[in-house]
Short mmCIF file of N, CA, C and O in Angstrom, two decimals:
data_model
loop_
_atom_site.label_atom_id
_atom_site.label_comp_id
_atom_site.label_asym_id
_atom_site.label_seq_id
_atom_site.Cartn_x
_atom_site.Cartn_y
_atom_site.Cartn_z
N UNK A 803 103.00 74.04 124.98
CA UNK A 803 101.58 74.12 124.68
C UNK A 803 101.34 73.87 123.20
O UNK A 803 100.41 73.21 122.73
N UNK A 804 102.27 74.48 122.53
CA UNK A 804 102.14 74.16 121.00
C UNK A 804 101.97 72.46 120.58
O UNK A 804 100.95 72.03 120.05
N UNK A 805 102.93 71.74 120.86
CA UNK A 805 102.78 70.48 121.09
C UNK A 805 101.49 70.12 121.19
O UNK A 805 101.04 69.36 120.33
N UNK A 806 100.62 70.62 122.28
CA UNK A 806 99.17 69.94 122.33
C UNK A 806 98.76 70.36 121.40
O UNK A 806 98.67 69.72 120.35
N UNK A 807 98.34 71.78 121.59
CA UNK A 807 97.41 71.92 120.57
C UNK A 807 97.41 72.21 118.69
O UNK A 807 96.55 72.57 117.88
N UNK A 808 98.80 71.84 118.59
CA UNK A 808 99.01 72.06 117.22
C UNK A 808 99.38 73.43 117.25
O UNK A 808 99.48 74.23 118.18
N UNK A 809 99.59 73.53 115.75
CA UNK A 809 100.43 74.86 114.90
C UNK A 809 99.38 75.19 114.27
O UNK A 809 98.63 74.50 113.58
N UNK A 810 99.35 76.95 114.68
CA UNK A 810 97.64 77.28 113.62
C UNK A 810 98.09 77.11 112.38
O UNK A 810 99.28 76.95 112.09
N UNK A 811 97.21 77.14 111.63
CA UNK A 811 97.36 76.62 110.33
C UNK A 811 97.70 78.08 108.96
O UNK A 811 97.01 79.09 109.06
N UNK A 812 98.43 78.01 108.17
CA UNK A 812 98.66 78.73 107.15
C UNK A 812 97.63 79.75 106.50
O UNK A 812 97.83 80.77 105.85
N UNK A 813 96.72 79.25 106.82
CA UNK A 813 95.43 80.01 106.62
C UNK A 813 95.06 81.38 107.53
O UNK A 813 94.66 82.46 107.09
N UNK A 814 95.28 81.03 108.83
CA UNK A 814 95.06 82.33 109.39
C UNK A 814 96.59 82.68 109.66
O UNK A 814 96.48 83.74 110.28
N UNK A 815 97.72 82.46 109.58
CA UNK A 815 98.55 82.89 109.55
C UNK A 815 98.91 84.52 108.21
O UNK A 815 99.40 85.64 108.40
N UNK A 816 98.30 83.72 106.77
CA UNK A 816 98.73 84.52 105.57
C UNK A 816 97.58 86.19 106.34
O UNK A 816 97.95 87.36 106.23
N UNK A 817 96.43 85.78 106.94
CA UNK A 817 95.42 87.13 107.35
C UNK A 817 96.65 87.66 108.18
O UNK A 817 97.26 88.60 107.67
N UNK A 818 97.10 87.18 109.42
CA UNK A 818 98.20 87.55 110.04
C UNK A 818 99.16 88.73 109.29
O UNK A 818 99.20 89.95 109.45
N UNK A 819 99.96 87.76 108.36
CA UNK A 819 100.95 88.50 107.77
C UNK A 819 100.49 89.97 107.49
O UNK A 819 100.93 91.03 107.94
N UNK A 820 99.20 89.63 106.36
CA UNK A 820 98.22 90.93 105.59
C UNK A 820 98.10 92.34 106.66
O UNK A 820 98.33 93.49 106.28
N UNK A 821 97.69 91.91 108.11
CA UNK A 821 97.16 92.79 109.16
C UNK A 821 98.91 93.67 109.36
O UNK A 821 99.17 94.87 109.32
N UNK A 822 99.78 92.51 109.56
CA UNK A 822 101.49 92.74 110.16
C UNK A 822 101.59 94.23 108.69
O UNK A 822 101.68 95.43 108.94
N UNK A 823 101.52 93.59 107.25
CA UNK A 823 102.05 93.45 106.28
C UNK A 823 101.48 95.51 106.46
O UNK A 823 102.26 96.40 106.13
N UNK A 824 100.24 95.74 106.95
CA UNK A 824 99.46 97.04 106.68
C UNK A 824 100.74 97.92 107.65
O UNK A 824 101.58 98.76 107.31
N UNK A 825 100.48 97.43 108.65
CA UNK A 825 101.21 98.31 109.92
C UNK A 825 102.93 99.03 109.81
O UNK A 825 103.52 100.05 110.15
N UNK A 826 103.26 97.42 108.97
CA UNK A 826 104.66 97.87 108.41
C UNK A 826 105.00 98.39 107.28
O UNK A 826 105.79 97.85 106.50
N UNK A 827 104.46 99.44 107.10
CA UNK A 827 104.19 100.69 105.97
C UNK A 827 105.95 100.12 104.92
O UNK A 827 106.10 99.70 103.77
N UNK A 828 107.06 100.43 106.19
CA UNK A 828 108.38 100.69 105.94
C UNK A 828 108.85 99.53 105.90
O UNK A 828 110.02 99.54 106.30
N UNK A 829 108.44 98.35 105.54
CA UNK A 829 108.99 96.84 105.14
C UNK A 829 110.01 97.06 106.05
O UNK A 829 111.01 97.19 105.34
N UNK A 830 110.33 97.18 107.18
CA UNK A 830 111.34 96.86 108.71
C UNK A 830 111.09 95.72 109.06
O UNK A 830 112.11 95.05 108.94
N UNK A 831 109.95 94.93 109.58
CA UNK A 831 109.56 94.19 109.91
C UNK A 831 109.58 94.30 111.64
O UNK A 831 109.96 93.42 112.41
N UNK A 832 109.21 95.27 111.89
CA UNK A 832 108.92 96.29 113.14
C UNK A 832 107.82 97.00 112.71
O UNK A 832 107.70 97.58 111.63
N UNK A 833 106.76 96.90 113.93
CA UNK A 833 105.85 98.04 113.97
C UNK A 833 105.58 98.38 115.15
O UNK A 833 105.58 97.59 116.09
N UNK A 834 105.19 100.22 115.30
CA UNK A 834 105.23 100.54 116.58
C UNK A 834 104.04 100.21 117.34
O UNK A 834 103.08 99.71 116.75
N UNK A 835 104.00 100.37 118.18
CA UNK A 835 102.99 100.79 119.31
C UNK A 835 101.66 101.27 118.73
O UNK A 835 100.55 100.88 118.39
N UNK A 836 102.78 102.82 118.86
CA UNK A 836 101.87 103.77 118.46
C UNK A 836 100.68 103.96 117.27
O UNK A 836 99.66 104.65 117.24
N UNK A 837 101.21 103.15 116.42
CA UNK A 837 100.53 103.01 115.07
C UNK A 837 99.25 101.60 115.31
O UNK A 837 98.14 101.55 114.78
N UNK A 838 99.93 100.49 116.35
CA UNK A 838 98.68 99.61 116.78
C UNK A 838 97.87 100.17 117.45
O UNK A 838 96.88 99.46 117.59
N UNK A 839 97.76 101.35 118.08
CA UNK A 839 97.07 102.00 118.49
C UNK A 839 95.96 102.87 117.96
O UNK A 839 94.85 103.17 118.41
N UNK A 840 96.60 103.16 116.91
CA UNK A 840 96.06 104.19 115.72
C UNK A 840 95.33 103.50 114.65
O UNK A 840 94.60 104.05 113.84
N UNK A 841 95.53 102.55 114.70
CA UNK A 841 95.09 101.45 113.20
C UNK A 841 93.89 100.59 113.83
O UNK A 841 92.87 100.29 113.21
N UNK A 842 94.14 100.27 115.03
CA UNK A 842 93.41 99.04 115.45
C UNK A 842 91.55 99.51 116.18
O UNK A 842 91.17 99.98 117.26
N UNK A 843 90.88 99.08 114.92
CA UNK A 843 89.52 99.69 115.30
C UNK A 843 88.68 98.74 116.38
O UNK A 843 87.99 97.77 116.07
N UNK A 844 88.89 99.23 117.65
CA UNK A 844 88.87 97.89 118.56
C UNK A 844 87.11 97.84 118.48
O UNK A 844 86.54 96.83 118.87
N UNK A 845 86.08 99.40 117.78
CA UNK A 845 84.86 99.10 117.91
C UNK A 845 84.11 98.07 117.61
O UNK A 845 83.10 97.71 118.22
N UNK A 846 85.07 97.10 115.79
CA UNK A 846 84.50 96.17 115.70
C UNK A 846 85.04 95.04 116.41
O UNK A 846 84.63 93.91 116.13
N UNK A 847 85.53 95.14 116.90
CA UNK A 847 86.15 93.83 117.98
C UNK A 847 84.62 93.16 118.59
O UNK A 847 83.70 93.77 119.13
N UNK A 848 84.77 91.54 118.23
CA UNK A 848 83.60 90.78 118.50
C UNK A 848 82.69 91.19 120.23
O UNK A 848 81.51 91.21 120.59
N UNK A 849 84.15 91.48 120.95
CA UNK A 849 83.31 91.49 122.38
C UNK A 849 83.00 92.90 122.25
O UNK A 849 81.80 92.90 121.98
N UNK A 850 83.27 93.72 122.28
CA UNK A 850 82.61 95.16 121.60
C UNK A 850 81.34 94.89 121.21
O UNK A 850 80.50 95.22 122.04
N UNK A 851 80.94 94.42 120.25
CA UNK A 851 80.21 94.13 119.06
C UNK A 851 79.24 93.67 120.17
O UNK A 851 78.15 94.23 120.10
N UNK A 852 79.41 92.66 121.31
CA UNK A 852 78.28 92.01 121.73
C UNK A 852 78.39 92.80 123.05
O UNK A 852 78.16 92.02 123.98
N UNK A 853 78.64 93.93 123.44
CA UNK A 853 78.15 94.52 124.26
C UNK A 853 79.14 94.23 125.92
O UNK A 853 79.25 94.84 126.98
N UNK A 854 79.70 92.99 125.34
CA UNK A 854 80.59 92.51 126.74
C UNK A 854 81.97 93.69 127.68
O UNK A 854 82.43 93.68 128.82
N UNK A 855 82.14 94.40 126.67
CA UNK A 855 83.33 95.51 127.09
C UNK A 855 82.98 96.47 125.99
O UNK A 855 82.22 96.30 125.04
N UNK A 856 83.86 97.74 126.40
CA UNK A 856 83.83 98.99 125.67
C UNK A 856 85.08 98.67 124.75
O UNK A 856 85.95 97.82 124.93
N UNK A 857 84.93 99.57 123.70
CA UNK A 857 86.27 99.70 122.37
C UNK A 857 87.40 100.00 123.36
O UNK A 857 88.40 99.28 123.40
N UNK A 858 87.19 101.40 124.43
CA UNK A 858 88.49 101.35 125.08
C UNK A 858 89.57 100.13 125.53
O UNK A 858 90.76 99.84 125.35
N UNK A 859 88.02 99.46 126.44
CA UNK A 859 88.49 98.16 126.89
C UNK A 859 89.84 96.99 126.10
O UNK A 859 90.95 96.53 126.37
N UNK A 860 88.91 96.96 125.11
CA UNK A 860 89.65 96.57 124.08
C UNK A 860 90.61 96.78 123.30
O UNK A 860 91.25 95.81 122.90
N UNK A 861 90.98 98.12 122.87
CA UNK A 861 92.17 98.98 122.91
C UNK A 861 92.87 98.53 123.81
O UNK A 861 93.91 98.07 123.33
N UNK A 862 92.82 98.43 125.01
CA UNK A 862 93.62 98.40 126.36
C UNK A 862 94.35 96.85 126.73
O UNK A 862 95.46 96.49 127.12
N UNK A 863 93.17 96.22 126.40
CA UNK A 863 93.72 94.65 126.34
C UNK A 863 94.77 93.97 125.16
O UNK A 863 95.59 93.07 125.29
N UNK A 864 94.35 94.91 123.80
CA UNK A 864 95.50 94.60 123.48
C UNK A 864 96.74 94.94 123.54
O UNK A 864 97.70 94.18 123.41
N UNK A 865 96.79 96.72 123.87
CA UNK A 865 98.35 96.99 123.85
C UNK A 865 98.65 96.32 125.07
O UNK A 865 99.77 95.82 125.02
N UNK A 866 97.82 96.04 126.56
CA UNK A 866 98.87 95.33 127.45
C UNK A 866 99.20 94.22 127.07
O UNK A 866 100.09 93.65 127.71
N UNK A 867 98.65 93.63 126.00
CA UNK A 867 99.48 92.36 125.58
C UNK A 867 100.63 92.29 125.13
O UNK A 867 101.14 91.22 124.82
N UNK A 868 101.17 93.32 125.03
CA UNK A 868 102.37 93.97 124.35
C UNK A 868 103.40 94.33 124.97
O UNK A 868 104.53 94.48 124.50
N UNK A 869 103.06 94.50 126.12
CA UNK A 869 103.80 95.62 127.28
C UNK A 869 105.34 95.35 127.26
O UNK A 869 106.33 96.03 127.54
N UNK A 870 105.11 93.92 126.76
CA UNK A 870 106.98 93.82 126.97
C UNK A 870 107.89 94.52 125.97
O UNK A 870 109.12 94.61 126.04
N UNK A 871 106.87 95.14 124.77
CA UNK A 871 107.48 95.29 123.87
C UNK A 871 107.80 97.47 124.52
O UNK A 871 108.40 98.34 123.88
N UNK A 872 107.21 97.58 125.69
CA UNK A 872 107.30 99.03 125.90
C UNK A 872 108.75 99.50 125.60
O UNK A 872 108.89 100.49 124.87
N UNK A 873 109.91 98.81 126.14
CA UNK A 873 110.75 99.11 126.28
C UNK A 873 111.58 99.69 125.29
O UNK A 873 112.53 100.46 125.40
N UNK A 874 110.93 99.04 124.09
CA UNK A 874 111.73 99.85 122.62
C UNK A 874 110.27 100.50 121.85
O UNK A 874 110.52 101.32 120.97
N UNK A 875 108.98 100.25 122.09
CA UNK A 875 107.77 100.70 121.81
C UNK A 875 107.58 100.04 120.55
O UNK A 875 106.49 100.25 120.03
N UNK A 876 108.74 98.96 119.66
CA UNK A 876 108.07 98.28 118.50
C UNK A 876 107.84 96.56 118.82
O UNK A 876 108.55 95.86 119.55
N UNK A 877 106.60 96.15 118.03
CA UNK A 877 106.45 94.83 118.22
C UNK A 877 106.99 94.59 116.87
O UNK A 877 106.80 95.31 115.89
N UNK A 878 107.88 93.21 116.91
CA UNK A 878 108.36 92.18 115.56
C UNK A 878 107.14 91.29 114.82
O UNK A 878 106.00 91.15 115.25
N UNK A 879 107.51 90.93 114.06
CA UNK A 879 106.16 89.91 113.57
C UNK A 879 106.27 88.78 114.12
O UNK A 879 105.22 88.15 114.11
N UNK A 880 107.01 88.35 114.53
CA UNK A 880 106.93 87.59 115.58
C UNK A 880 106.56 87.06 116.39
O UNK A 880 106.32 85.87 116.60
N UNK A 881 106.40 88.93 117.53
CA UNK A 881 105.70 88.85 118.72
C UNK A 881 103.87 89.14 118.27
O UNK A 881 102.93 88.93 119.02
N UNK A 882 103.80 89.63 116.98
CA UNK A 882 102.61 89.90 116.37
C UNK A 882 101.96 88.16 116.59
O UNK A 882 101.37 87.76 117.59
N UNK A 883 102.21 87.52 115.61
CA UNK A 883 101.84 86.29 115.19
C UNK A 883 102.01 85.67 116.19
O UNK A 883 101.04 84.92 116.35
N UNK A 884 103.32 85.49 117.63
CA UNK A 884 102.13 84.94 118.82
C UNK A 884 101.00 85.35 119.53
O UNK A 884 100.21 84.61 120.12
N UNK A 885 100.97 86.35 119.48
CA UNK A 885 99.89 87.05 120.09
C UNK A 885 98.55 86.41 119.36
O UNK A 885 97.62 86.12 120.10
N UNK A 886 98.41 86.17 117.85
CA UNK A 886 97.20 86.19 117.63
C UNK A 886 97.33 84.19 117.15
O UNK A 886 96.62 83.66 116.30
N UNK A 887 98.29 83.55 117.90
CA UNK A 887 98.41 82.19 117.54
C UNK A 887 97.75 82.13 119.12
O UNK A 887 96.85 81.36 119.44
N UNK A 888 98.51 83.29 120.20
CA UNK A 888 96.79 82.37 121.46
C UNK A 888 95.94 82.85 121.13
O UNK A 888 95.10 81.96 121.34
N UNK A 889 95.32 83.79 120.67
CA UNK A 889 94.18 84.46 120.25
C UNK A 889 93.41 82.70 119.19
O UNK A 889 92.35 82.09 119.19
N UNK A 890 94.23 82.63 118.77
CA UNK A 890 93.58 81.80 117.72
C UNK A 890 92.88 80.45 118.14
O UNK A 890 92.01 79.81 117.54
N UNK A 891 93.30 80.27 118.95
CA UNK A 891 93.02 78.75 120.03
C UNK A 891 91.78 78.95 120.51
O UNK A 891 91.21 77.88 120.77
N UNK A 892 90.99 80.15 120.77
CA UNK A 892 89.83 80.04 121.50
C UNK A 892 88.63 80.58 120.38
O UNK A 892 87.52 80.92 120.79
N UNK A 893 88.97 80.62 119.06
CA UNK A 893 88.13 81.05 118.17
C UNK A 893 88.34 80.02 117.28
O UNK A 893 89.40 79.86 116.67
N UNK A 894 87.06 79.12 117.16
CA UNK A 894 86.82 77.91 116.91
C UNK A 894 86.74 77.84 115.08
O UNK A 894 86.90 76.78 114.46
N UNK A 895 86.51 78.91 114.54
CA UNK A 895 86.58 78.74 112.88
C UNK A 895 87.62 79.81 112.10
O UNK A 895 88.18 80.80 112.57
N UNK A 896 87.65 79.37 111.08
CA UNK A 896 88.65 79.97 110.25
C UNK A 896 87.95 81.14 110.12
O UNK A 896 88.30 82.15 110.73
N UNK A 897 87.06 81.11 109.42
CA UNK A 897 85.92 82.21 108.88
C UNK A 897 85.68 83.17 110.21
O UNK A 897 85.65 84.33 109.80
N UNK A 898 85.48 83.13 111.75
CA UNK A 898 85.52 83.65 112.82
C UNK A 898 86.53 84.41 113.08
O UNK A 898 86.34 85.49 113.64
N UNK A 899 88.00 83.93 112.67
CA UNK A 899 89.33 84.11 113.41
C UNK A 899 89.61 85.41 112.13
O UNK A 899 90.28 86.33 112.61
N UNK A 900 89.24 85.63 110.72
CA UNK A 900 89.36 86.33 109.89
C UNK A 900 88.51 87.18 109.84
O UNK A 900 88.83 88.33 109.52
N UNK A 901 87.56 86.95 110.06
CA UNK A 901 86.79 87.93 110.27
C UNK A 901 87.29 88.93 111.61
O UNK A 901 87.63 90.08 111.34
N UNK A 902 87.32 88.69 112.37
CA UNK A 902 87.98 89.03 113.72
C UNK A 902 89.39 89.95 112.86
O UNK A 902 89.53 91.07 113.36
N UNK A 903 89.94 89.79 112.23
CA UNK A 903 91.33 90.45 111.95
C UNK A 903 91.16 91.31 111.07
O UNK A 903 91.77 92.38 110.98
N UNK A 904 90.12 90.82 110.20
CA UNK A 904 89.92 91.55 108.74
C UNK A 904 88.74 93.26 109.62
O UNK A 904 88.71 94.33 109.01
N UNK A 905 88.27 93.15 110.45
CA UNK A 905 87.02 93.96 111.08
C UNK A 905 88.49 95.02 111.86
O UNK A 905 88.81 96.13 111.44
N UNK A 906 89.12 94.36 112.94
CA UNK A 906 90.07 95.55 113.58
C UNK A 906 90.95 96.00 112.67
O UNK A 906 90.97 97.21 112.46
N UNK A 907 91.67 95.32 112.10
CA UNK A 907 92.76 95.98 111.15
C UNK A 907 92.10 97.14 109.58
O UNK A 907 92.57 98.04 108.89
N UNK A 908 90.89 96.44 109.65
CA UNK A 908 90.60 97.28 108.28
C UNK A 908 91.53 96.80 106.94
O UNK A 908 91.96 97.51 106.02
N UNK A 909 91.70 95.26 107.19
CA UNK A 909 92.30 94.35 105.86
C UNK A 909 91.47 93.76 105.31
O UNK A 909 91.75 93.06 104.34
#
């Protein structure tokens, strides 16, 4: 899929890092679960915002995006930065896709 649609670009990647960079207090380059849970203010989350789902909702959609990571309960930056490289494909501006990261993370 990458192939088609390209490699997001460096730009929302460095917001990426910044959001990764908060979570990983302990420069591991592991962060738990538990703490995306705790950090991630899903109220301003855009579909929140427009009434389409609840913050829970949203809370919920993202840790199951995660689920594979239950098994040890930490996500890598890695699995961070794909997560928000599909995220990134359906949010059409730079200024949209940062805003979007900079509002849940509180970066």
């Amino acid at each position: 899929m990458r192939g088609f649609i390209g490699e997001m670009n460096e730009f929302r990647k460095m917001v990426i890092r910044k959001a990764f960079q908060k979570l990983d207090s302990s420069k591991r380059g592991m962060i738990t679960m538990s703490n995306m849970a705790k950090f991630y203010n899903a109220s301003k989350h855009p579909q929140v915002l427009a009434g389409e789902c609840s913050a829970q909702e949203a809370l919920n959609d993202l840790m199951d995006s995660f689920d594979h990571c239950c098994h040890t309960g930490e996500v890598t930056y890695t699995e961070f930065e794909e997560y928000y490289e599909g995220l990134s494909v359906g949010i059409e501006t730079d200024d949209q896709f940062v805003s979007t990261l900079k509002s849940t993370w509180g970066i």
